[in-house]
């Protein structure tokens, strides 16, 4: 959970349900400044979250096993925020947004920097604004725009070819 102790700012915390078993996981943004971890999502045995380490104004993708040494940045997203983190059969899906405003495309991560990639550029040259990421039947459903069809339902199996519009209903 996200919490503060008055010393380290808002940081990722853990608890086993007891006072002595409740504490800081990692001080992502060292000192009194907050990393403001959010969008906590479990995928493939890891807790993924968005947080800012203060090295820039961005929120990056982080993961933890619940320990300080087991907490690390997965990928730097320079001036972005990460939204809609969901797990689909052990793969994390999310949508990064530029400066916290326009959401861009669908991404996935296996928990490594090299395995954190854009699934498909749904709106080439624009912002697809994927939202409402939902898991059903082992597949990812979401709403997005491709420049022609706006706010339509899409489905993805995690591949470029398998990420397609379902129907033009708008």
C-alpha atoms as a printed R data frame, in Angstrom:
    type eleno elety resid chain resno       x       y       z
1   ATOM     1    CA   UNK     A     1   0.000   0.000   0.000
2   ATOM     2    CA   UNK     A     2   0.961   3.652  -0.395
3   ATOM     3    CA   UNK     A     3   1.602   5.360   2.937
4   ATOM     4    CA   UNK     A     4   3.788   7.817   4.796
5   ATOM     5    CA   UNK     A     5   5.570   7.688   8.130
6   ATOM     6    CA   UNK     A     6   6.365  11.414   8.280
7   ATOM     7    CA   UNK     A     7  10.022  10.733   7.441
8   ATOM     8    CA   UNK     A     8  10.183   9.146   3.993
9   ATOM     9    CA   UNK     A     9   7.133  10.691   2.305
10  ATOM    10    CA   UNK     A    10   4.535   8.619   0.440
11  ATOM    11    CA   UNK     A    11   6.262   5.347  -0.354
12  ATOM    12    CA   UNK     A    12   5.381   1.696  -0.887
13  ATOM    13    CA   UNK     A    13   4.598  -0.086   2.381
14  ATOM    14    CA   UNK     A    14   3.734  -3.675   3.356
15  ATOM    15    CA   UNK     A    15   1.932  -5.317   6.241
16  ATOM    16    CA   UNK     A    16   1.387  -8.816   7.568
17  ATOM    17    CA   UNK     A    17  -1.532  -7.531   9.648
18  ATOM    18    CA   UNK     A    18   0.518  -6.693  12.730
19  ATOM    19    CA   UNK     A    19   2.115  -3.431  13.879
20  ATOM    20    CA   UNK     A    20   5.607  -4.959  13.935
21  ATOM    21    CA   UNK     A    21   5.078  -6.496  10.501
22  ATOM    22    CA   UNK     A    22   4.093  -3.193   8.897
23  ATOM    23    CA   UNK     A    23   6.730  -0.984   7.326
24  ATOM    24    CA   UNK     A    24   8.534   0.496   4.377
25  ATOM    25    CA   UNK     A    25   9.236  -1.718   1.355
26  ATOM    26    CA   UNK     A    26  11.597   0.740  -0.347
27  ATOM    27    CA   UNK     A    27  12.327   4.470  -0.283
28  ATOM    28    CA   UNK     A    28  12.050   4.897  -4.066
29  ATOM    29    CA   UNK     A    29  12.466   8.669  -3.850
30  ATOM    30    CA   UNK     A    30  15.108   8.945  -1.156
31  ATOM    31    CA   UNK     A    31  14.406  11.281   1.753
32  ATOM    32    CA   UNK     A    32  11.264  13.170   2.717
33  ATOM    33    CA   UNK     A    33  10.061  13.612  -0.873
34  ATOM    34    CA   UNK     A    34   7.339  11.207  -2.041
35  ATOM    35    CA   UNK     A    35   7.570   8.720  -4.895
36  ATOM    36    CA   UNK     A    36   3.754   8.514  -4.742
37  ATOM    37    CA   UNK     A    37   3.430   4.877  -5.833
38  ATOM    38    CA   UNK     A    38   0.146   4.075  -7.526
39  ATOM    39    CA   UNK     A    39  -1.706   1.584  -9.716
40  ATOM    40    CA   UNK     A    40  -0.447  -1.356  -7.653
41  ATOM    41    CA   UNK     A    41  -1.048  -4.541  -9.639
42  ATOM    42    CA   UNK     A    42   0.133  -8.123  -9.122
43  ATOM    43    CA   UNK     A    43   1.350  -9.956 -12.218
44  ATOM    44    CA   UNK     A    44   3.480 -13.080 -12.535
45  ATOM    45    CA   UNK     A    45   4.425 -13.045  -8.837
46  ATOM    46    CA   UNK     A    46   5.513  -9.398  -8.769
47  ATOM    47    CA   UNK     A    47   3.790  -6.267  -7.516
48  ATOM    48    CA   UNK     A    48   4.055  -3.664 -10.281
49  ATOM    49    CA   UNK     A    49   3.470   0.025  -9.647
50  ATOM    50    CA   UNK     A    50   4.035   3.512 -11.058
51  ATOM    51    CA   UNK     A    51   6.349   5.758  -9.038
52  ATOM    52    CA   UNK     A    52   8.681   8.721  -9.385
53  ATOM    53    CA   UNK     A    53  12.247   8.433  -8.105
54  ATOM    54    CA   UNK     A    54  12.709  12.222  -8.404
55  ATOM    55    CA   UNK     A    55  15.431  11.993 -11.046
56  ATOM    56    CA   UNK     A    56  12.931  13.631 -13.412
57  ATOM    57    CA   UNK     A    57   9.259  14.575 -13.295
58  ATOM    58    CA   UNK     A    58   8.166  11.231 -14.688
59  ATOM    59    CA   UNK     A    59   6.525   8.163 -13.253
60  ATOM    60    CA   UNK     A    60   8.228   4.957 -14.262
61  ATOM    61    CA   UNK     A    61   7.282   1.289 -14.114
62  ATOM    62    CA   UNK     A    62   8.586  -0.431 -10.975
63  ATOM    63    CA   UNK     A    63   8.275  -3.932  -9.525
64  ATOM    64    CA   UNK     A    64   8.852  -5.483  -6.117
65  ATOM    65    CA   UNK     A    65   8.839  -8.841  -4.409
66  ATOM    66    CA   UNK     A    66   8.023  -7.027  -1.141
67  ATOM    67    CA   UNK     A    67  11.630  -6.478  -0.064
68  ATOM    68    CA   UNK     A    68  13.981  -3.513  -0.431
69  ATOM    69    CA   UNK     A    69  16.576  -5.455  -2.460
70  ATOM    70    CA   UNK     A    70  13.767  -6.944  -4.569
71  ATOM    71    CA   UNK     A    71  12.410  -3.524  -5.621
72  ATOM    72    CA   UNK     A    72  13.636  -2.089  -8.919
73  ATOM    73    CA   UNK     A    73  12.731   0.156 -11.812
74  ATOM    74    CA   UNK     A    74  11.587  -1.880 -14.816
75  ATOM    75    CA   UNK     A    75  11.561   0.885 -17.411
76  ATOM    76    CA   UNK     A    76  11.967   4.654 -17.561
77  ATOM    77    CA   UNK     A    77   9.031   6.371 -19.289
78  ATOM    78    CA   UNK     A    78  10.331   9.989 -19.271
79  ATOM    79    CA   UNK     A    79   7.553  12.520 -18.556
80  ATOM    80    CA   UNK     A    80   4.767   9.960 -18.517
81  ATOM    81    CA   UNK     A    81   2.334   8.420 -16.093
82  ATOM    82    CA   UNK     A    82   1.193   4.806 -16.213
83  ATOM    83    CA   UNK     A    83  -2.527   4.024 -16.164
84  ATOM    84    CA   UNK     A    84  -4.753   0.976 -16.260
85  ATOM    85    CA   UNK     A    85  -2.284  -1.653 -15.026
86  ATOM    86    CA   UNK     A    86  -3.900  -5.098 -15.431
87  ATOM    87    CA   UNK     A    87  -2.671  -8.686 -15.426
88  ATOM    88    CA   UNK     A    88  -3.596 -11.045 -18.247
89  ATOM    89    CA   UNK     A    89  -2.332 -14.572 -17.595
90  ATOM    90    CA   UNK     A    90   0.977 -13.427 -16.075
91  ATOM    91    CA   UNK     A    91   1.645 -10.506 -18.427
92  ATOM    92    CA   UNK     A    92   1.212  -6.923 -17.275
93  ATOM    93    CA   UNK     A    93  -0.626  -4.550 -19.627
94  ATOM    94    CA   UNK     A    94  -0.868  -0.789 -19.186
95  ATOM    95    CA   UNK     A    95  -1.182   2.517 -21.002
96  ATOM    96    CA   UNK     A    96   1.432   5.240 -20.482
97  ATOM    97    CA   UNK     A    97   0.408   8.870 -20.937
98  ATOM    98    CA   UNK     A    98   2.444  11.937 -21.794
99  ATOM    99    CA   UNK     A    99   2.602  14.398 -18.915
100 ATOM   100    CA   UNK     A   100  -0.404  12.774 -17.241
101 ATOM   101    CA   UNK     A   101  -2.875  13.971 -19.866
102 ATOM   102    CA   UNK     A   102  -3.253  12.062 -23.136
103 ATOM   103    CA   UNK     A   103  -2.950   8.317 -22.986
104 ATOM   104    CA   UNK     A   104  -1.003   6.979 -25.904
105 ATOM   105    CA   UNK     A   105  -0.918   3.240 -26.683
106 ATOM   106    CA   UNK     A   106  -1.145  -0.252 -25.175
107 ATOM   107    CA   UNK     A   107   2.054  -1.664 -23.665
108 ATOM   108    CA   UNK     A   108   2.939  -4.960 -21.985
109 ATOM   109    CA   UNK     A   109   5.690  -6.087 -19.645
110 ATOM   110    CA   UNK     A   110   7.204  -9.380 -18.541
111 ATOM   111    CA   UNK     A   111   8.990  -7.560 -15.699
112 ATOM   112    CA   UNK     A   112  12.204  -6.796 -17.600
113 ATOM   113    CA   UNK     A   113  13.188  -3.587 -19.377
114 ATOM   114    CA   UNK     A   114  13.680  -5.407 -22.682
115 ATOM   115    CA   UNK     A   115  10.371  -7.214 -22.263
116 ATOM   116    CA   UNK     A   116   8.450  -3.972 -21.692
117 ATOM   117    CA   UNK     A   117   7.225  -3.043 -25.149
118 ATOM   118    CA   UNK     A   118   4.426  -1.360 -27.029
119 ATOM   119    CA   UNK     A   119   1.946  -3.977 -28.226
120 ATOM   120    CA   UNK     A   120   0.616  -1.957 -31.136
121 ATOM   121    CA   UNK     A   121   0.524   1.647 -32.282
122 ATOM   122    CA   UNK     A   122  -3.269   1.746 -32.583
123 ATOM   123    CA   UNK     A   123  -3.395   5.364 -33.818
124 ATOM   124    CA   UNK     A   124  -0.262   5.909 -35.899
125 ATOM   125    CA   UNK     A   125   0.748   9.542 -35.428
126 ATOM   126    CA   UNK     A   126  -1.883  10.175 -32.762
127 ATOM   127    CA   UNK     A   127  -2.942   9.204 -29.267
128 ATOM   128    CA   UNK     A   128  -5.116   6.078 -29.133
129 ATOM   129    CA   UNK     A   129  -6.148   6.949 -25.570
130 ATOM   130    CA   UNK     A   130  -6.761   3.323 -24.522
131 ATOM   131    CA   UNK     A   131  -8.894   3.060 -21.414
132 ATOM   132    CA   UNK     A   132 -11.120   0.682 -19.511
133 ATOM   133    CA   UNK     A   133  -8.580  -2.147 -19.790
134 ATOM   134    CA   UNK     A   134 -10.525  -5.279 -18.846
135 ATOM   135    CA   UNK     A   135  -9.535  -8.933 -18.693
136 ATOM   136    CA   UNK     A   136 -11.949 -11.612 -19.837
137 ATOM   137    CA   UNK     A   137 -11.284 -15.127 -21.072
138 ATOM   138    CA   UNK     A   138  -7.513 -14.664 -20.935
139 ATOM   139    CA   UNK     A   139  -7.616 -11.705 -23.325
140 ATOM   140    CA   UNK     A   140  -7.407  -7.958 -22.956
141 ATOM   141    CA   UNK     A   141 -10.344  -5.782 -23.938
142 ATOM   142    CA   UNK     A   142 -10.094  -1.991 -24.081
143 ATOM   143    CA   UNK     A   143 -11.528   1.120 -25.671
144 ATOM   144    CA   UNK     A   144  -9.329   3.094 -28.077
145 ATOM   145    CA   UNK     A   145  -9.279   5.364 -31.106
146 ATOM   146    CA   UNK     A   146  -7.348   4.749 -34.323
147 ATOM   147    CA   UNK     A   147  -7.918   8.138 -35.974
148 ATOM   148    CA   UNK     A   148 -10.892   6.943 -38.005
149 ATOM   149    CA   UNK     A   149 -12.946   5.025 -35.472
150 ATOM   150    CA   UNK     A   150 -13.049   6.875 -32.152
151 ATOM   151    CA   UNK     A   151 -13.599   5.205 -28.781
152 ATOM   152    CA   UNK     A   152 -14.238   1.723 -30.168
153 ATOM   153    CA   UNK     A   153 -13.863  -1.690 -28.484
154 ATOM   154    CA   UNK     A   154 -10.571  -3.488 -29.138
155 ATOM   155    CA   UNK     A   155  -9.209  -6.898 -28.168
156 ATOM   156    CA   UNK     A   156  -5.599  -8.033 -27.756
157 ATOM   157    CA   UNK     A   157  -3.762 -11.300 -27.288
158 ATOM   158    CA   UNK     A   158  -0.519  -9.373 -26.694
159 ATOM   159    CA   UNK     A   159   0.709  -9.443 -30.289
160 ATOM   160    CA   UNK     A   160   0.568  -6.779 -32.991
161 ATOM   161    CA   UNK     A   161  -1.550  -8.965 -35.298
162 ATOM   162    CA   UNK     A   162  -3.772 -10.078 -32.427
163 ATOM   163    CA   UNK     A   163  -4.625  -6.513 -31.362
164 ATOM   164    CA   UNK     A   164  -7.656  -5.551 -33.420
165 ATOM   165    CA   UNK     A   165 -10.796  -3.491 -33.350
166 ATOM   166    CA   UNK     A   166 -13.838  -5.595 -32.496
167 ATOM   167    CA   UNK     A   167 -16.491  -3.413 -34.135
168 ATOM   168    CA   UNK     A   168 -17.251   0.127 -35.213
169 ATOM   169    CA   UNK     A   169 -20.154   0.827 -32.840
170 ATOM   170    CA   UNK     A   170 -19.677   4.555 -32.214
